[in-house]
JSON list of C-alpha atoms in Angstrom, two decimals:
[
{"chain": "O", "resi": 1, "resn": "UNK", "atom": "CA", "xyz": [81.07, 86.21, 124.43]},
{"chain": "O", "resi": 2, "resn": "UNK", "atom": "CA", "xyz": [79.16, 86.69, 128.14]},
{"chain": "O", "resi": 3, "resn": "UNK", "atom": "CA", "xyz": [81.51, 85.61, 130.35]},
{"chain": "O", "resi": 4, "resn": "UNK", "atom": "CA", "xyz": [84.52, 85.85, 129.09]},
{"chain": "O", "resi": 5, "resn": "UNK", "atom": "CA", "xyz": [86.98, 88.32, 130.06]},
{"chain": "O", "resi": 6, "resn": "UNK", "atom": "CA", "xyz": [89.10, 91.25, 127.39]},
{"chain": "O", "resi": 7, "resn": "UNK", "atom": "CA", "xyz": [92.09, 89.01, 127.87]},
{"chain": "O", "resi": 8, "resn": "UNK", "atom": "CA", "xyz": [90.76, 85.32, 127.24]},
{"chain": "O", "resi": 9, "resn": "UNK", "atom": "CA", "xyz": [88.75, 87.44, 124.15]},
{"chain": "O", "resi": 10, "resn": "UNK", "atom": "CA", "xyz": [92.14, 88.93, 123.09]},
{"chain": "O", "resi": 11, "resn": "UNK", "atom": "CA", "xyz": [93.88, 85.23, 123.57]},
{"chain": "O", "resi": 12, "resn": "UNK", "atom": "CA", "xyz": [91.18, 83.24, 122.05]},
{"chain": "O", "resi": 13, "resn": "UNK", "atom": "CA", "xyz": [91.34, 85.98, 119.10]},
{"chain": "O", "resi": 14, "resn": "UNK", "atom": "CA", "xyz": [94.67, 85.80, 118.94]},
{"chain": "O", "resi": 15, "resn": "UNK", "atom": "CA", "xyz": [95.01, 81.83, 118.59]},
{"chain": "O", "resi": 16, "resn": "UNK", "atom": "CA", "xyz": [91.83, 81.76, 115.55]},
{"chain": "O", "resi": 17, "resn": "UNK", "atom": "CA", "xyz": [94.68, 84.61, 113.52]},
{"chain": "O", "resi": 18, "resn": "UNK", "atom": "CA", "xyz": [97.59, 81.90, 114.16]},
{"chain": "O", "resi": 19, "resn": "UNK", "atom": "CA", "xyz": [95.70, 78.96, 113.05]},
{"chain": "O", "resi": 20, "resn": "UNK", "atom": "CA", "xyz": [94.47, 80.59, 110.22]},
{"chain": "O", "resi": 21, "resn": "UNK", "atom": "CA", "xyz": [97.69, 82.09, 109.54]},
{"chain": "O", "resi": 22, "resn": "UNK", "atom": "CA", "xyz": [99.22, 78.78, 109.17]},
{"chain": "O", "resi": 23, "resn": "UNK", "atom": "CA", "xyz": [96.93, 77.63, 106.75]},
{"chain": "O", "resi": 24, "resn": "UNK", "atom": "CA", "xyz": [97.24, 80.40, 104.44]},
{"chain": "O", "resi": 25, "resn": "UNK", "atom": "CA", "xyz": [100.51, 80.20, 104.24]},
{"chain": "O", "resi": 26, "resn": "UNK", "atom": "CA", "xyz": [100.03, 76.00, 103.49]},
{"chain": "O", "resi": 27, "resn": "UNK", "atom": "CA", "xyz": [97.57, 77.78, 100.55]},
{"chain": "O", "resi": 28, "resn": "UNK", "atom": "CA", "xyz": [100.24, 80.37, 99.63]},
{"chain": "O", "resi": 29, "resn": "UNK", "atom": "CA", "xyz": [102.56, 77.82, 98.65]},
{"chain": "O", "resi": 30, "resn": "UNK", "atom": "CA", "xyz": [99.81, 75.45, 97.21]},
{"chain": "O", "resi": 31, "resn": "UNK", "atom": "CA", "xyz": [99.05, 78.46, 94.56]},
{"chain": "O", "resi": 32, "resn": "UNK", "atom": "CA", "xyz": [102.84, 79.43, 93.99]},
{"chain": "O", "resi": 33, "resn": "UNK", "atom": "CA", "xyz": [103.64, 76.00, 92.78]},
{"chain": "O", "resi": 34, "resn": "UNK", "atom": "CA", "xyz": [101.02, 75.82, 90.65]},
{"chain": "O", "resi": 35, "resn": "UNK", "atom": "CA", "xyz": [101.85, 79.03, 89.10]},
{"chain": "O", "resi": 36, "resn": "UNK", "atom": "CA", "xyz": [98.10, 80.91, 89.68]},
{"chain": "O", "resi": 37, "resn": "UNK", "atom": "CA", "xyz": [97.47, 83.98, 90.72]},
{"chain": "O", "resi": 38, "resn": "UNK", "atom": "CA", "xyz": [94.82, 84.52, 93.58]},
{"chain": "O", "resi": 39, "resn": "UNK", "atom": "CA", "xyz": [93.20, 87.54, 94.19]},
{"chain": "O", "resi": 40, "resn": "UNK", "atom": "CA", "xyz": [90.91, 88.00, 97.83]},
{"chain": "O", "resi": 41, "resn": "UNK", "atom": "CA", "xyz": [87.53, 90.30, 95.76]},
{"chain": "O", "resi": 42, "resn": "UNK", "atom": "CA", "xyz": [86.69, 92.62, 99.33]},
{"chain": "O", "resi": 43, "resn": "UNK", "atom": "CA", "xyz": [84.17, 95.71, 99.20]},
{"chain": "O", "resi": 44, "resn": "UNK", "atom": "CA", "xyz": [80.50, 96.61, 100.38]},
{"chain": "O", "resi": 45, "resn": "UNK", "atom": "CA", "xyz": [77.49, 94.72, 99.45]},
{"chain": "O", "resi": 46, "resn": "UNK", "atom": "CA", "xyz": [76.17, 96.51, 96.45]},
{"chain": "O", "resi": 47, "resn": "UNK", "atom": "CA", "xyz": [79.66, 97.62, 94.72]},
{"chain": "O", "resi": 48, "resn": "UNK", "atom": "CA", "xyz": [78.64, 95.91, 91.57]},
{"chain": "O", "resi": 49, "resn": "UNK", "atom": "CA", "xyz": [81.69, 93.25, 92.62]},
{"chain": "O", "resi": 50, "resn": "UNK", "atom": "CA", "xyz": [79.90, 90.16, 90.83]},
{"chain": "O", "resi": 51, "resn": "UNK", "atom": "CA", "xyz": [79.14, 92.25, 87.88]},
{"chain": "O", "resi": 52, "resn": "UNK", "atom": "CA", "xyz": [82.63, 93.09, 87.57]},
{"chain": "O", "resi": 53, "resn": "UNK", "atom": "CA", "xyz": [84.03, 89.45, 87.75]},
{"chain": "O", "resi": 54, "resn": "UNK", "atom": "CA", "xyz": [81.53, 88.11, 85.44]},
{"chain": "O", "resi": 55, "resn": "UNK", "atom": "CA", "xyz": [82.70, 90.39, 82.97]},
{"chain": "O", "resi": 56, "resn": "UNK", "atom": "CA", "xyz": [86.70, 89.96, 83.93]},
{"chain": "O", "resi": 57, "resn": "UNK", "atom": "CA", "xyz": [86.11, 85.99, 82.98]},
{"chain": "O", "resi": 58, "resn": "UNK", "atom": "CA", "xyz": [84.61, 86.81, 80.05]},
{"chain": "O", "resi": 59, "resn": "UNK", "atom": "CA", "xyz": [86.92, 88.78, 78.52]},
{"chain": "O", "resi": 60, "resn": "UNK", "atom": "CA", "xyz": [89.47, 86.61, 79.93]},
{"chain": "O", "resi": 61, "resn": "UNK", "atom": "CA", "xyz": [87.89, 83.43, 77.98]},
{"chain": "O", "resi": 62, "resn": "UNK", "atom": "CA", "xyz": [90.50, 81.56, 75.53]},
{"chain": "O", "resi": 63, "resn": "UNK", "atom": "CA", "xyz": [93.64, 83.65, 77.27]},
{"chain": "O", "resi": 64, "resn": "UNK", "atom": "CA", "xyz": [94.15, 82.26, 80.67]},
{"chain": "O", "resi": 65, "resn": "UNK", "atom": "CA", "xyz": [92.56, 79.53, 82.75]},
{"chain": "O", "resi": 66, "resn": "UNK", "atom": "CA", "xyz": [90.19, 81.00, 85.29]},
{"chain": "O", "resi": 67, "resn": "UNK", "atom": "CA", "xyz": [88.09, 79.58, 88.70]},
{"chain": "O", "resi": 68, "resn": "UNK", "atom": "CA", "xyz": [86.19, 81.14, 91.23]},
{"chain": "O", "resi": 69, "resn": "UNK", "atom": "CA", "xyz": [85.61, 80.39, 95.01]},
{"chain": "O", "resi": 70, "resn": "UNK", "atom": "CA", "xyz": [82.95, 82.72, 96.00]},
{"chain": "O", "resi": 71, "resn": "UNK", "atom": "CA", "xyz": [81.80, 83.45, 99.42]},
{"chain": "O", "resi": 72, "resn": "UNK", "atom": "CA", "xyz": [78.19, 85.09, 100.48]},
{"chain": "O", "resi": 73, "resn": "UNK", "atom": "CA", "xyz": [76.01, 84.72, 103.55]},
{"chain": "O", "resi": 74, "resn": "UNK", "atom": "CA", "xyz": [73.03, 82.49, 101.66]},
{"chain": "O", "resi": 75, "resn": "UNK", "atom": "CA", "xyz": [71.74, 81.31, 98.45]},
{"chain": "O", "resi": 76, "resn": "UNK", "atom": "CA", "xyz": [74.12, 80.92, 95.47]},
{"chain": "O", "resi": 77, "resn": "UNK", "atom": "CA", "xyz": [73.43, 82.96, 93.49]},
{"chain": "O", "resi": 78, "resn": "UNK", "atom": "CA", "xyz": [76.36, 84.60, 92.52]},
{"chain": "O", "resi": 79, "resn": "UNK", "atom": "CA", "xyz": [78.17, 81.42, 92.02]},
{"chain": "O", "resi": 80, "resn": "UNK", "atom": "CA", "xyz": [74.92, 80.83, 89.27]},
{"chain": "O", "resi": 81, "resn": "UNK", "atom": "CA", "xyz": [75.65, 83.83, 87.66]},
{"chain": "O", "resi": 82, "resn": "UNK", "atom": "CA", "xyz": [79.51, 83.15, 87.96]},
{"chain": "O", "resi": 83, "resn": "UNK", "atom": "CA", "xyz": [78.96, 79.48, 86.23]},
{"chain": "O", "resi": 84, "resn": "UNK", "atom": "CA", "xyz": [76.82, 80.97, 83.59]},
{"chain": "O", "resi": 85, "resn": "UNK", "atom": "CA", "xyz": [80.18, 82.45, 82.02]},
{"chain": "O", "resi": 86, "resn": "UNK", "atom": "CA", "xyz": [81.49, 78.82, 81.94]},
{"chain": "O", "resi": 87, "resn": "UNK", "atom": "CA", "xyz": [83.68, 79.22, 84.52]},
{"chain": "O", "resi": 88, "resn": "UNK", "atom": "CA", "xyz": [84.14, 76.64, 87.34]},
{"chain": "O", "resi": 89, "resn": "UNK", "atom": "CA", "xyz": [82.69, 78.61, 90.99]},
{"chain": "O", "resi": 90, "resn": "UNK", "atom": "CA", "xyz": [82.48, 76.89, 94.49]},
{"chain": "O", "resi": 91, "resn": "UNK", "atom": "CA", "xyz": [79.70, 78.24, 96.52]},
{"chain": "O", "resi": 92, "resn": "UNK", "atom": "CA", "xyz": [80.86, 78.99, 100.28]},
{"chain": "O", "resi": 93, "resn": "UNK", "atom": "CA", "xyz": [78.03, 79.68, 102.42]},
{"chain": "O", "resi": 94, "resn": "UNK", "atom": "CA", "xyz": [78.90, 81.01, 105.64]},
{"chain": "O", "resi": 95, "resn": "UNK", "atom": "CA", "xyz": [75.68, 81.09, 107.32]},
{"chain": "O", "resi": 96, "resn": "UNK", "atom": "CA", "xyz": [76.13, 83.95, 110.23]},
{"chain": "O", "resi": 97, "resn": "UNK", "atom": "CA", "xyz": [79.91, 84.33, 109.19]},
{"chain": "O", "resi": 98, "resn": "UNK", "atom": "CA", "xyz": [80.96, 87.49, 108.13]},
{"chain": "O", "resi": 99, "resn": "UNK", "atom": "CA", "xyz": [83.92, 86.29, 106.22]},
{"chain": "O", "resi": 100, "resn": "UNK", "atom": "CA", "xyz": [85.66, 83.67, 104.53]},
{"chain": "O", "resi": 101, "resn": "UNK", "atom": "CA", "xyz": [89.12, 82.26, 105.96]},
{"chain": "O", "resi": 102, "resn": "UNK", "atom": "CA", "xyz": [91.98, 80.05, 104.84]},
{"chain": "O", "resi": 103, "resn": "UNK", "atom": "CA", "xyz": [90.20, 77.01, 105.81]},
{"chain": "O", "resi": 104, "resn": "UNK", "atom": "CA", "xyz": [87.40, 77.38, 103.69]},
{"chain": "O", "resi": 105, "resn": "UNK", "atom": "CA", "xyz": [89.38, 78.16, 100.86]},
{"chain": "O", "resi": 106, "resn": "UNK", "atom": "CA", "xyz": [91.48, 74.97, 101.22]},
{"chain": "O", "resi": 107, "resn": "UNK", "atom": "CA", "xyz": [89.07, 72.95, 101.30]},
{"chain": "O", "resi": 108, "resn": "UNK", "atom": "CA", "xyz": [86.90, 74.69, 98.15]},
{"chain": "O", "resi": 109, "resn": "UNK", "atom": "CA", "xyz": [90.34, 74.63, 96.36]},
{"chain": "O", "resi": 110, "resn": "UNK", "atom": "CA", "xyz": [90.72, 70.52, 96.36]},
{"chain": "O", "resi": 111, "resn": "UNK", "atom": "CA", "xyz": [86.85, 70.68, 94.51]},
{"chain": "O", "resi": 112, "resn": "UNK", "atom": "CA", "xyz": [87.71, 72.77, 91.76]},
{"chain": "O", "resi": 113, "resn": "UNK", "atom": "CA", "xyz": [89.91, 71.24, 88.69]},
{"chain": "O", "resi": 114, "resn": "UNK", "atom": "CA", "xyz": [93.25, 72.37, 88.50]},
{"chain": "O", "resi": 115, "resn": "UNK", "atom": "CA", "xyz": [94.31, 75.58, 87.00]},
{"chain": "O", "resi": 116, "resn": "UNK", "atom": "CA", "xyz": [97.97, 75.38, 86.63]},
{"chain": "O", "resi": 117, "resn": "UNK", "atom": "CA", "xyz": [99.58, 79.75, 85.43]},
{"chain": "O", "resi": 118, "resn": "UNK", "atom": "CA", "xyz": [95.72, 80.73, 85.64]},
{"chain": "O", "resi": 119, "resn": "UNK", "atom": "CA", "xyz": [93.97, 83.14, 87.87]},
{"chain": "O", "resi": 120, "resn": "UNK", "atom": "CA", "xyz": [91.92, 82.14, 91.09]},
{"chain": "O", "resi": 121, "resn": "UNK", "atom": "CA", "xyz": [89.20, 84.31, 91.98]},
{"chain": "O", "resi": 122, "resn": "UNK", "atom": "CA", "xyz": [87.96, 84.53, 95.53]},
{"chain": "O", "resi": 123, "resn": "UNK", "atom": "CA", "xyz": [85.34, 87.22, 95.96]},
{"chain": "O", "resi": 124, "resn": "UNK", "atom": "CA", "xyz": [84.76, 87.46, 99.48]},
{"chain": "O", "resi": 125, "resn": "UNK", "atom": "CA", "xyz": [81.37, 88.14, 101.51]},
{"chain": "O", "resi": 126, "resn": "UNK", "atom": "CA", "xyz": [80.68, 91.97, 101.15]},
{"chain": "O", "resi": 127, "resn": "UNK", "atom": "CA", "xyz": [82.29, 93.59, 104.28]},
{"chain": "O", "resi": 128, "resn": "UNK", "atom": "CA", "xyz": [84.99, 95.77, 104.51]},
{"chain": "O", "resi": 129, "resn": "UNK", "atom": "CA", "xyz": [85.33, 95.47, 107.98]},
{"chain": "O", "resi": 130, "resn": "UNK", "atom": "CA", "xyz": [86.30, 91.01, 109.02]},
{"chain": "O", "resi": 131, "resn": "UNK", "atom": "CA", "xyz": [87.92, 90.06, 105.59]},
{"chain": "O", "resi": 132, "resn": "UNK", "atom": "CA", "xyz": [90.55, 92.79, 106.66]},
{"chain": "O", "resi": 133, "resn": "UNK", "atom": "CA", "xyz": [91.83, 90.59, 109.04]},
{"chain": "O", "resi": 134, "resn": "UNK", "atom": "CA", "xyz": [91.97, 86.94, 107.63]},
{"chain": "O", "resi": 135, "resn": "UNK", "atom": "CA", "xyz": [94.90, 86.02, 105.21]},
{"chain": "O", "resi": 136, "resn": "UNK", "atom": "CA", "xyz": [93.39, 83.74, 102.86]},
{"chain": "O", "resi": 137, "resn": "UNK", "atom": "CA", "xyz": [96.95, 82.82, 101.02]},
{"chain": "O", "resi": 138, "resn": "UNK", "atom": "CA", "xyz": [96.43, 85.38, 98.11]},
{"chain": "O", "resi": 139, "resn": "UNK", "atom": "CA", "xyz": [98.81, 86.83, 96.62]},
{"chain": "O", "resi": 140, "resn": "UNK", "atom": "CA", "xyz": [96.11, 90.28, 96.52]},
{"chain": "O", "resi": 141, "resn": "UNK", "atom": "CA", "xyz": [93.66, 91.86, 98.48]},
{"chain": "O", "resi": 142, "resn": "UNK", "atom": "CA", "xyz": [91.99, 93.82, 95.97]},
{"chain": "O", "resi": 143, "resn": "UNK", "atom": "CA", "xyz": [89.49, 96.46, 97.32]},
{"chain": "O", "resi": 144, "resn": "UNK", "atom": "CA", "xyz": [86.43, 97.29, 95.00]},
{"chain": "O", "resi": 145, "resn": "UNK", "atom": "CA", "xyz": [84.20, 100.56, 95.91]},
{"chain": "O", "resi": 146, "resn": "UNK", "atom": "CA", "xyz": [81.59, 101.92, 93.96]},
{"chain": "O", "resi": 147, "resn": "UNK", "atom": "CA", "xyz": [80.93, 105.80, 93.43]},
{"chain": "O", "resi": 148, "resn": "UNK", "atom": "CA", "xyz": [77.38, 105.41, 95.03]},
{"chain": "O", "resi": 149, "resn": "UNK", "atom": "CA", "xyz": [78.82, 104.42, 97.93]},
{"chain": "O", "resi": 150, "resn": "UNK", "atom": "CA", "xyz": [81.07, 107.72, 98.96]},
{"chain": "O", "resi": 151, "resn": "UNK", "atom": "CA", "xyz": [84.43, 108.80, 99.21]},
{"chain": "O", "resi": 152, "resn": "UNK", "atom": "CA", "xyz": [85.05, 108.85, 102.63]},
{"chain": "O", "resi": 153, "resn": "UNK", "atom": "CA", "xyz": [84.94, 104.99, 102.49]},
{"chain": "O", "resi": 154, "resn": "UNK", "atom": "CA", "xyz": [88.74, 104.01, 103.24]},
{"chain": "O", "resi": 155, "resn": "UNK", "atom": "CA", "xyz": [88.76, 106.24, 106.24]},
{"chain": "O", "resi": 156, "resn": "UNK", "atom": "CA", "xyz": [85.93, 104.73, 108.07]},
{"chain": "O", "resi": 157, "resn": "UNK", "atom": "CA", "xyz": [87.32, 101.41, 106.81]},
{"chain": "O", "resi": 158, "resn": "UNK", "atom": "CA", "xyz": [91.16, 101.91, 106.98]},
{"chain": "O", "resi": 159, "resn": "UNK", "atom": "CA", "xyz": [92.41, 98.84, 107.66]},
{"chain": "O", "resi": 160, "resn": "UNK", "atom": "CA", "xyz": [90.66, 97.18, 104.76]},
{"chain": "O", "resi": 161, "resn": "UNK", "atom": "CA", "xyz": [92.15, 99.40, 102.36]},
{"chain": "O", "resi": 162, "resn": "UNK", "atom": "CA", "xyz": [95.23, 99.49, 104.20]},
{"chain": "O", "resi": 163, "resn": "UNK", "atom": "CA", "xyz": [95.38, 96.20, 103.55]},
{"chain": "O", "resi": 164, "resn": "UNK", "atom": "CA", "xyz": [94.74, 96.11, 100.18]},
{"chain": "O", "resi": 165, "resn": "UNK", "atom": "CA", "xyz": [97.07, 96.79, 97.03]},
{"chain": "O", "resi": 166, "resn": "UNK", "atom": "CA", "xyz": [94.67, 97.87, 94.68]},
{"chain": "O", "resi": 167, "resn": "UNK", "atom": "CA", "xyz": [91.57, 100.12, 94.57]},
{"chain": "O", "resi": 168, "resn": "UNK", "atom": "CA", "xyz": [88.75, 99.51, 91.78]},
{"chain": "O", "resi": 169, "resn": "UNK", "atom": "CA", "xyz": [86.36, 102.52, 91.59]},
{"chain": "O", "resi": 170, "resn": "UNK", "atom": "CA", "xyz": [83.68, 101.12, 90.08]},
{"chain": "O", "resi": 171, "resn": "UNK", "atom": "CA", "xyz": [79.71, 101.92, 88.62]},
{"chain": "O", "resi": 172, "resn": "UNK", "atom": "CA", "xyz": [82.01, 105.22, 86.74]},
{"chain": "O", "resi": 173, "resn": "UNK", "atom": "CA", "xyz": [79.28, 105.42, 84.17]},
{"chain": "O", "resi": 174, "resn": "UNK", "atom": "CA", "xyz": [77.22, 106.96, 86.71]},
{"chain": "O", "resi": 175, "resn": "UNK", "atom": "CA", "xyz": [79.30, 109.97, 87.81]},
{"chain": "O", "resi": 176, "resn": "UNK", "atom": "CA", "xyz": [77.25, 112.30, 86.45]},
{"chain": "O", "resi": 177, "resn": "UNK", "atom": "CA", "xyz": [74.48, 111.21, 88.39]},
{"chain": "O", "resi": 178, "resn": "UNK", "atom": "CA", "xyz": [75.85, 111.20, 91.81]},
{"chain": "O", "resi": 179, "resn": "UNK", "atom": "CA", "xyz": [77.79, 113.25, 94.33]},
{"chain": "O", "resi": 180, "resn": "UNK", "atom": "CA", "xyz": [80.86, 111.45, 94.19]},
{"chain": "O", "resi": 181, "resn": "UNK", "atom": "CA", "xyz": [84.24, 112.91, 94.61]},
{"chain": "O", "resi": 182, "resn": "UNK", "atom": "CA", "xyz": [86.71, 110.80, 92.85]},
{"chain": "O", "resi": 183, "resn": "UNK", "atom": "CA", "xyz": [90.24, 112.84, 93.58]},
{"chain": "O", "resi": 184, "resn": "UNK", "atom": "CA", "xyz": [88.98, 113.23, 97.17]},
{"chain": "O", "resi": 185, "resn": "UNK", "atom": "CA", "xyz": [88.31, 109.30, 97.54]},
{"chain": "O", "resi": 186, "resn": "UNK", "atom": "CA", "xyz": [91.91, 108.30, 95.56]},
{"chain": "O", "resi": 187, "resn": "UNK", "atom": "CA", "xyz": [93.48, 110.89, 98.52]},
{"chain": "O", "resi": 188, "resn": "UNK", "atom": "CA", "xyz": [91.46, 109.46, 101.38]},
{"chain": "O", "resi": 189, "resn": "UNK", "atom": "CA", "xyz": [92.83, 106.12, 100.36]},
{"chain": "O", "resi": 190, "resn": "UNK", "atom": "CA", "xyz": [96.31, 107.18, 99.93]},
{"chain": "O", "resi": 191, "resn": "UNK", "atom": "CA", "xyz": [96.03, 108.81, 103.31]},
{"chain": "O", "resi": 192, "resn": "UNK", "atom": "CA", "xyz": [96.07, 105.07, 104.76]},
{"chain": "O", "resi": 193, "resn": "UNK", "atom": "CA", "xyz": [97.87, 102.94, 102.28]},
{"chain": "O", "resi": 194, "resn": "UNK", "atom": "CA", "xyz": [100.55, 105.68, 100.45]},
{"chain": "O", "resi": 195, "resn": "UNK", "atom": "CA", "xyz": [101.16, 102.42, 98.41]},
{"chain": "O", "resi": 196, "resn": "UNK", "atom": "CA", "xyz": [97.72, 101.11, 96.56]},
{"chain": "O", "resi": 197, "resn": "UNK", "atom": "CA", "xyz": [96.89, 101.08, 93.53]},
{"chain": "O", "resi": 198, "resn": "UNK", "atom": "CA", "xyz": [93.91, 102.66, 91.53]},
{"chain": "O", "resi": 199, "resn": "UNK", "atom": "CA", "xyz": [91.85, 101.90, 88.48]},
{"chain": "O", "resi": 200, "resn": "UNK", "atom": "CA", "xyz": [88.57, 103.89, 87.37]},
{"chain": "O", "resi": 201, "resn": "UNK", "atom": "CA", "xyz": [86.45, 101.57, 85.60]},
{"chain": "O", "resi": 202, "resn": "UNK", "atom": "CA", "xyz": [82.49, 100.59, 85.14]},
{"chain": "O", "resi": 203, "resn": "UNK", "atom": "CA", "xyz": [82.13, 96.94, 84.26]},
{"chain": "O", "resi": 204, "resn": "UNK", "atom": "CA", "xyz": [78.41, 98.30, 82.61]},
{"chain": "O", "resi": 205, "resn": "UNK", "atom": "CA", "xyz": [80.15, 100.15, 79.72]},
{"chain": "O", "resi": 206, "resn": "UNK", "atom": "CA", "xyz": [83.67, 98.76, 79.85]},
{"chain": "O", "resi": 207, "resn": "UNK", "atom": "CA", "xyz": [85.49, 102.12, 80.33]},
{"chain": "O", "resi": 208, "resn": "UNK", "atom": "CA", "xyz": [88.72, 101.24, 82.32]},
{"chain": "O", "resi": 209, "resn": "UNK", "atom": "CA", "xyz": [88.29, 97.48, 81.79]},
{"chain": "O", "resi": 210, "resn": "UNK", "atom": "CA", "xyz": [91.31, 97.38, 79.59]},
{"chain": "O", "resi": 211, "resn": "UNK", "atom": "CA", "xyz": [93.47, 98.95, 82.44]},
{"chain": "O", "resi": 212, "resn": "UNK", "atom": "CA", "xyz": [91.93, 96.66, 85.37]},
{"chain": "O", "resi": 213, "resn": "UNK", "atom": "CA", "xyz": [92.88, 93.62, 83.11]},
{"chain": "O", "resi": 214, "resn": "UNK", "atom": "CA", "xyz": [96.19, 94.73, 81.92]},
{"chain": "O", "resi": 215, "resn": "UNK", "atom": "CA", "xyz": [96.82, 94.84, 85.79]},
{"chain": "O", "resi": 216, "resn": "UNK", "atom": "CA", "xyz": [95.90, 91.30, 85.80]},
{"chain": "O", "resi": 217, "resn": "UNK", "atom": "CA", "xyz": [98.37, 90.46, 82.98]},
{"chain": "O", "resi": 218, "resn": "UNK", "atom": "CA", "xyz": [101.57, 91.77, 85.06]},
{"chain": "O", "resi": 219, "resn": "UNK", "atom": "CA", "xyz": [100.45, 91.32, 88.89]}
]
């Protein structure tokens, strides 16, 4: 902002985290009463992350109670694609926004019928570097990262993964046809976050799918 000096940056920064803070801990206790589960979707643009989801809800169908909130720059697209499976999906545009926060969430939350002990999905605009930042009130950050993208991801990105308890490597099926380094990526993201979490899986063939969704079943 021209003008404006590091501190009154680093104060007006620090005043946006503690409002939204507040308000995702309002939506933290909105979700735990009602039981759901809500998982914050982060990676790259490109990691396949819509695939992936539209397959999760459909082999979730007739087991447990499902919505989406889904976030992107323009168009919506993915919400389409999302509704397609029958699932209720609230389009968030966030024009020049790089990320979603609590607020928007709230508010798409009170438009989308209740879904008392199911699982609310918010996949978040494809960045790994804002959404790192802004508590949403999930219970999950869940970091997707696809093996076209390269393993060196979570340490030019660490606070993102840092951040987040589970890995998905995703787009497996096509290993073979790219120079991707799978034990070197699981130890680059341990390197920052000892602690997360990490599933192999392609959501093209369904290797792994059974593992990312019996993760689901007991998070």
């Amino acid at each position: 902002m021209p003008g404006l000096g590091q501190r009154q940056l680093i104060a007006i920064e620090m005043d946006v985290l503690d409002k939204n803070n507040k308000l995702a801990a309002h939506n933290r206790e909105h979700f735990e009463a009602a039981g759901q589960l809500v998982l914050n979707l982060v990676s790259s643009p490109g990691s396949g992350k819509t695939t992936l989801l539209c397959e999760t809800l459909r082999r979730l169908e007739g087991k447990r109670p499902c919505a989406v909130i889904e976030g992107d720059q323009q168009t919506s697209a993915d919400a389409d694609r999302i509704r397609a499976t029958g699932v209720p999906a609230i389009q968030i545009n966030t024009g020049k926004g790089c990320h979603l926060d609590a607020k928007m969430v709230h508010d798409a939350c009170h438009q989308l019928p209740a879904q008392d002990g199911g699982i609310l999905f918010i996949e978040n605009v494809g960045n790994l570097v804002c959404p790192a930042s802004f508590d949403l009130g999930e219970k999950y950050k869940v970091a997707i990262l696809s093996v076209t993208e390269g393993e060196e991801k979570p340490l030019k990105y660490p606070d993102m993964f840092a951040a987040a308890q589970l890995m998905l490597i995703n787009k497996t099926d096509l290993l073979p046809h790219v120079s991707f380094d799978v034990e070197r990526c699981i130890e680059n993201a341990k390197r920052v976050n000892p602690y997360i979490q990490v599933i192999q899986l392609s959501a093209t063939t369904g290797d792994g799918m059974d593992a990312w969704l019996n993760w689901l079943a007991t998070a």
